[in-house]
PDB file of C-alpha atoms in Angstrom:
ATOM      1  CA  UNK A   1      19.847 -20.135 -20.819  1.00  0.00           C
ATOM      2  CA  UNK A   2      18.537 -16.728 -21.295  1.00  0.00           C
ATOM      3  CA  UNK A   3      18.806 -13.535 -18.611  1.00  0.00           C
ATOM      4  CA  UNK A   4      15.129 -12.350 -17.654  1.00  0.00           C
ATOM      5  CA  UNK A   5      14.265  -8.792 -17.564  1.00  0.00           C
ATOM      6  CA  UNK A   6      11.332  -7.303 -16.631  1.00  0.00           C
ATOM      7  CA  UNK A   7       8.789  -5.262 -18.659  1.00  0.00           C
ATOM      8  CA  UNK A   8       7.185  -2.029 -16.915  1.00  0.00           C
ATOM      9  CA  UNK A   9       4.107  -3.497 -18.390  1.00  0.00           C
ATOM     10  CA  UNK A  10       4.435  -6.906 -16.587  1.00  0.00           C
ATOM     11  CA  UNK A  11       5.263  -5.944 -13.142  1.00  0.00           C
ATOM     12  CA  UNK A  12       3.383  -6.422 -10.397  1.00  0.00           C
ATOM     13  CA  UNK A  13       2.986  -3.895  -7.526  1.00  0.00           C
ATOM     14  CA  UNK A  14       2.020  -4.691  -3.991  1.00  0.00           C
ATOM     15  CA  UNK A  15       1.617  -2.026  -1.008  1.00  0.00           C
ATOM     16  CA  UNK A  16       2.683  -2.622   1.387  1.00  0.00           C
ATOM     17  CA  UNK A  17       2.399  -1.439   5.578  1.00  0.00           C
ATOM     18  CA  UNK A  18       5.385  -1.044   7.988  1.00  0.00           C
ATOM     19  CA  UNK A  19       5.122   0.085  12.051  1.00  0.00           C
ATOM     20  CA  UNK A  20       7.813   1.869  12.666  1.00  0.00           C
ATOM     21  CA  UNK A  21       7.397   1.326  16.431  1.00  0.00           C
ATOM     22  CA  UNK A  22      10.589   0.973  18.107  1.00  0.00           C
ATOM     23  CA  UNK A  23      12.555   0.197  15.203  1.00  0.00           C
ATOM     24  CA  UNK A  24      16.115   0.790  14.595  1.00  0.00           C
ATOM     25  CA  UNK A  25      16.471   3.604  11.861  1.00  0.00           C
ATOM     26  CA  UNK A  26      19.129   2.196   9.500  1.00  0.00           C
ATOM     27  CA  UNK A  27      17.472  -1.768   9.475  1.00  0.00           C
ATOM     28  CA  UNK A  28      13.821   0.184   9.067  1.00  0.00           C
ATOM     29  CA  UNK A  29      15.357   1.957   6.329  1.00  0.00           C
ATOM     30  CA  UNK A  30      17.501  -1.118   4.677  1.00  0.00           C
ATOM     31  CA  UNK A  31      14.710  -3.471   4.789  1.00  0.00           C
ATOM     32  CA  UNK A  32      12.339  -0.266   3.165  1.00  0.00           C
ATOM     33  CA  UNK A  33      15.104   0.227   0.553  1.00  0.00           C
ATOM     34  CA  UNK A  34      15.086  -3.044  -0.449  1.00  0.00           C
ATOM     35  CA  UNK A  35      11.456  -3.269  -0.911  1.00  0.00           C
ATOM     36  CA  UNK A  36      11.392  -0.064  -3.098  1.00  0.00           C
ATOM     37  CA  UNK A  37      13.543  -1.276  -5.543  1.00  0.00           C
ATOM     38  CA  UNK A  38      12.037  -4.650  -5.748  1.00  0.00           C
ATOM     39  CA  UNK A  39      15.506  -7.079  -4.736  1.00  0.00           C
ATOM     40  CA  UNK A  40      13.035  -9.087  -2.393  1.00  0.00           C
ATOM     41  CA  UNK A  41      11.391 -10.485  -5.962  1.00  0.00           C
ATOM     42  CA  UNK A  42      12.759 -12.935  -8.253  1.00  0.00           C
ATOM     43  CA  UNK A  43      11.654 -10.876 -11.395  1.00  0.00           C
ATOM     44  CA  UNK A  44      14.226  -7.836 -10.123  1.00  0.00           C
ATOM     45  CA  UNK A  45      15.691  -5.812 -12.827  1.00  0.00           C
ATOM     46  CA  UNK A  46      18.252  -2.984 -11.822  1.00  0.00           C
ATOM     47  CA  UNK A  47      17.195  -0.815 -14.422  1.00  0.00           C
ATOM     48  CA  UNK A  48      13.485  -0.919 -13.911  1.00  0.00           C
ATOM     49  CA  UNK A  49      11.177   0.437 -11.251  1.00  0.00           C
ATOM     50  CA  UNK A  50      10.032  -3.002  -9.668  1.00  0.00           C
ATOM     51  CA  UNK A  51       9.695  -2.642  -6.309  1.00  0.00           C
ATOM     52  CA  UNK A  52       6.686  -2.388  -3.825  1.00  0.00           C
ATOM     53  CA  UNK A  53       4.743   0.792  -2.683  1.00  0.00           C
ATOM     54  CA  UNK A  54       5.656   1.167   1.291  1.00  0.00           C
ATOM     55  CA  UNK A  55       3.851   2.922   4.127  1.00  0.00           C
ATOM     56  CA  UNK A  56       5.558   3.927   6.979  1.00  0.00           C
ATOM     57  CA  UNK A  57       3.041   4.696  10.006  1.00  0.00           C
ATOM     58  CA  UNK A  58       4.507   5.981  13.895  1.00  0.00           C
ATOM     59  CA  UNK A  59       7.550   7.233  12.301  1.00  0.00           C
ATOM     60  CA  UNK A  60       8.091   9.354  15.343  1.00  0.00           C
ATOM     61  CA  UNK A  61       8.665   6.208  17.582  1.00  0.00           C
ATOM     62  CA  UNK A  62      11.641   5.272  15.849  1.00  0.00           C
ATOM     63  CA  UNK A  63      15.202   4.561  17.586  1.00  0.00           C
ATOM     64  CA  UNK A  64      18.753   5.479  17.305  1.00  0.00           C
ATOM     65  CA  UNK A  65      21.266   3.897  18.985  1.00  0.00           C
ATOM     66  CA  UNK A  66      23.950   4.475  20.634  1.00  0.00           C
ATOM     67  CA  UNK A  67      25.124   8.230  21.146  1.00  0.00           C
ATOM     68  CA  UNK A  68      23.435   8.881  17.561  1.00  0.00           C
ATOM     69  CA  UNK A  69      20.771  10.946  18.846  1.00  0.00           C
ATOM     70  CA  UNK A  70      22.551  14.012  20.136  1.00  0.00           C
ATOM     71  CA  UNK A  71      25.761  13.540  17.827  1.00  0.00           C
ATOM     72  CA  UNK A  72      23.992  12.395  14.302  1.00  0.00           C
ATOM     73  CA  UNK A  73      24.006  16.031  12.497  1.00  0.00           C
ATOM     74  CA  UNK A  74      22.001  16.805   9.076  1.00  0.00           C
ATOM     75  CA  UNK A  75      23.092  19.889   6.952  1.00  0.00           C
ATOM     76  CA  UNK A  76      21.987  21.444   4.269  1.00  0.00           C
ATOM     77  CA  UNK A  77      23.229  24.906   2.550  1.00  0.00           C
ATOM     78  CA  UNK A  78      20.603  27.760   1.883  1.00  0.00           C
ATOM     79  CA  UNK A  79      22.422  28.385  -1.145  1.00  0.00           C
ATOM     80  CA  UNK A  80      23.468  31.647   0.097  1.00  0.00           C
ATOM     81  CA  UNK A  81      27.745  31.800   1.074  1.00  0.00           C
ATOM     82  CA  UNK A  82      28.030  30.471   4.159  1.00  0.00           C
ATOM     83  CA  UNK A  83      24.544  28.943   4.503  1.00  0.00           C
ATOM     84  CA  UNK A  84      25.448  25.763   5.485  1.00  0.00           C
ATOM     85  CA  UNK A  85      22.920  24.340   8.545  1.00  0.00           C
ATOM     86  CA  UNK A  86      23.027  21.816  11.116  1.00  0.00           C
ATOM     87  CA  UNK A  87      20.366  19.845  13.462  1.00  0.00           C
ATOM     88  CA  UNK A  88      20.771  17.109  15.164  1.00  0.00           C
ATOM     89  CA  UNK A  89      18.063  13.812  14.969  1.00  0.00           C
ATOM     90  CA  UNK A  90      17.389  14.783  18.564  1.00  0.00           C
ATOM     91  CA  UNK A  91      15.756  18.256  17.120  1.00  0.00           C
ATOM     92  CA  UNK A  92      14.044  16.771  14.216  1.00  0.00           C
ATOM     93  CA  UNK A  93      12.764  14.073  16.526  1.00  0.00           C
ATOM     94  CA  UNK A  94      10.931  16.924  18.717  1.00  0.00           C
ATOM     95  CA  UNK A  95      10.163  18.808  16.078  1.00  0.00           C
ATOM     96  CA  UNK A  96       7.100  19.062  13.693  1.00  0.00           C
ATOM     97  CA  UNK A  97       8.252  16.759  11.125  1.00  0.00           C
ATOM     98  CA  UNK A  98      10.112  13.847  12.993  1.00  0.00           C
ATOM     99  CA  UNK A  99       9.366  11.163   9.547  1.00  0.00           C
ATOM    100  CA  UNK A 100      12.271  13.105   7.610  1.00  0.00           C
ATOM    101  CA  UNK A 101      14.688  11.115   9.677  1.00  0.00           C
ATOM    102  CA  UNK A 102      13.110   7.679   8.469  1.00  0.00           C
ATOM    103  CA  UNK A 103      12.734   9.777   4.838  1.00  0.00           C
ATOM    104  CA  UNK A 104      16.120  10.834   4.900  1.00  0.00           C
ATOM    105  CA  UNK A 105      17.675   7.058   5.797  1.00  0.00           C
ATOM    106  CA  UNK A 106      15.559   5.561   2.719  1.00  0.00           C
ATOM    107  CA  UNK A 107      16.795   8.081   0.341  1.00  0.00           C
ATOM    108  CA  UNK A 108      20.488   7.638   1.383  1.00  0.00           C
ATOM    109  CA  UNK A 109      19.753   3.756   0.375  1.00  0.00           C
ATOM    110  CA  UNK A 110      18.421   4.372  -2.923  1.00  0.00           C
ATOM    111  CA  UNK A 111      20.512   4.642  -5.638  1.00  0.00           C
ATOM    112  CA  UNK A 112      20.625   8.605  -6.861  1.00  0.00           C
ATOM    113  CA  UNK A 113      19.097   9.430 -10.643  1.00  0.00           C
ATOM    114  CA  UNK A 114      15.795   9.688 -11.998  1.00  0.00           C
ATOM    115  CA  UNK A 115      15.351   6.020 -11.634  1.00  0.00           C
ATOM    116  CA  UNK A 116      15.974   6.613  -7.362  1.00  0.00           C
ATOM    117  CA  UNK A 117      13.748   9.171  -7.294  1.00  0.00           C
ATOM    118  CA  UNK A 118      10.995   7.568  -9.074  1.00  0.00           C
ATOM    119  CA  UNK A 119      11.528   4.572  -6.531  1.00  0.00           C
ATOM    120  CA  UNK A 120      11.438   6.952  -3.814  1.00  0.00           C
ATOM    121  CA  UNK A 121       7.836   8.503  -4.907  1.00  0.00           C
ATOM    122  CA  UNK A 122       6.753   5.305  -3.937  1.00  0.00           C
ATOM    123  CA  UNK A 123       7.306   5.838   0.009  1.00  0.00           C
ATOM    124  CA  UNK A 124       5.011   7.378   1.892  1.00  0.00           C
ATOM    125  CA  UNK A 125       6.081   7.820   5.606  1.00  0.00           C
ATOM    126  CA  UNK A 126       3.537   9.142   8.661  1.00  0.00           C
ATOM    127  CA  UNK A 127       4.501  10.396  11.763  1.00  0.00           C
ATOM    128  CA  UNK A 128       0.853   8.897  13.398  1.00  0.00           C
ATOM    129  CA  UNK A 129      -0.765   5.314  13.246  1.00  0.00           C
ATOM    130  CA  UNK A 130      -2.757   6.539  10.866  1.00  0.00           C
ATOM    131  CA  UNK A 131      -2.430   6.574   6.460  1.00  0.00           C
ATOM    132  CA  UNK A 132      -5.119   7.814   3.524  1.00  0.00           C
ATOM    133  CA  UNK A 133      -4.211   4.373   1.792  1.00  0.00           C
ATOM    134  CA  UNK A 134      -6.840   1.904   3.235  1.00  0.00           C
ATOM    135  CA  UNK A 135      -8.515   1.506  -0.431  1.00  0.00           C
ATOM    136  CA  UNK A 136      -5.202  -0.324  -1.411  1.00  0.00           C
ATOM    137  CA  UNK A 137      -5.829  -2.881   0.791  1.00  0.00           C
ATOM    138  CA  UNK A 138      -1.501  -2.860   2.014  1.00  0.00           C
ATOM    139  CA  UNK A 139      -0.358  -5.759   3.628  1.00  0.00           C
ATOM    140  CA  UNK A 140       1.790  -5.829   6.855  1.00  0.00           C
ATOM    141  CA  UNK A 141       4.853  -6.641   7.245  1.00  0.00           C
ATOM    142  CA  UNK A 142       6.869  -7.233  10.378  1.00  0.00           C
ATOM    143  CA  UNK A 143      10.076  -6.314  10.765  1.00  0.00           C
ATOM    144  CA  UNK A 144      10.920  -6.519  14.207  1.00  0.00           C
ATOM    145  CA  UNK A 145      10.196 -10.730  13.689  1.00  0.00           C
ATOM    146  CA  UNK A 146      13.096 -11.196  10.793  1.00  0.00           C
ATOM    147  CA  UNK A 147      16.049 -10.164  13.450  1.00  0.00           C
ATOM    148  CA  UNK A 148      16.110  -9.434  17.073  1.00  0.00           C
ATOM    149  CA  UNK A 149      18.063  -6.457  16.668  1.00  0.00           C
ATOM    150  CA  UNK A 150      15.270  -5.002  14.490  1.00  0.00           C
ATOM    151  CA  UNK A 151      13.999  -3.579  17.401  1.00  0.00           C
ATOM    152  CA  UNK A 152      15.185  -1.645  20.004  1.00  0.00           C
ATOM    153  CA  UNK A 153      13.719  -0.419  23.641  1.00  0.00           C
ATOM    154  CA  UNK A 154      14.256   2.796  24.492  1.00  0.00           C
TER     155      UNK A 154
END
């Protein structure tokens, strides 16, 4: 018996479309990790780049639960001494670019290194119904059907 590992040459990639409508932020963003890496195939390898491409369309319709949407806080530091900056998901939500939340969730999934970040080049995540990647010809996939607390009313 002999372990399989893939060959960059040999795999297979599929796009691949995910509404983000009243989804719950950390399943949406398990179930899109998972896909990017490839550990839904049988041919995954942990050291090669595997995994589908994923769009994310109405990334602004997503849900947090619980109290997370006032008291979830992302910071980042300017660099400068004592640059360190807080929002809530509540501000980034309202703001211009509401899909950094979904963005941010993946990329806390995904395993850090140049592997990761190649892995993560292969999400693309819209705030609108709408996506520039028609001529692929992705495939939905529903994730509010695999577990009733996929989804969440708000």
């Amino acid at each position: 018996m002999k372990t399989y590992s893939a060959k960059p040459a040999e795999i297979d990639k599929k796009w691949v479309t995910i509404d983000a409508t009243g989804l719950v932020v950390g399943r949406l963003a398990s179930i899109v990790a998972l896909r990017l890496r490839g550990k839904h195939k049988p041919s995954y390898t942990p050291h090669v780049d595997d995994g589908d491409n994923v769009i994310v369309v109405n990334a602004e319709k997503v849900v947090l639960t619980g109290r997370k949407v006032n008291q979830k806080v992302y910071r980042h530091h300017t660099g400068h001494i004592g640059g360190i900056k807080e929002r809530t998901a509540k501000f980034i939500l309202e703001g211009k670019f509401p899909q950094r939340v979904v963005e941010k969730a993946v990329e806390r999934m995904l395993p850090r290194g140049p592997l990761g970040r190649r892995q993560l080049g292969n999400l693309r995540v819209y705030k609108g119904g709408e996506h520039p990647h028609a001529a692929q010809s992705p495939e939905k996939v529903d994730v509010g059907s695999m577990n009733r607390k996929n989804v969440r009313s708000a």
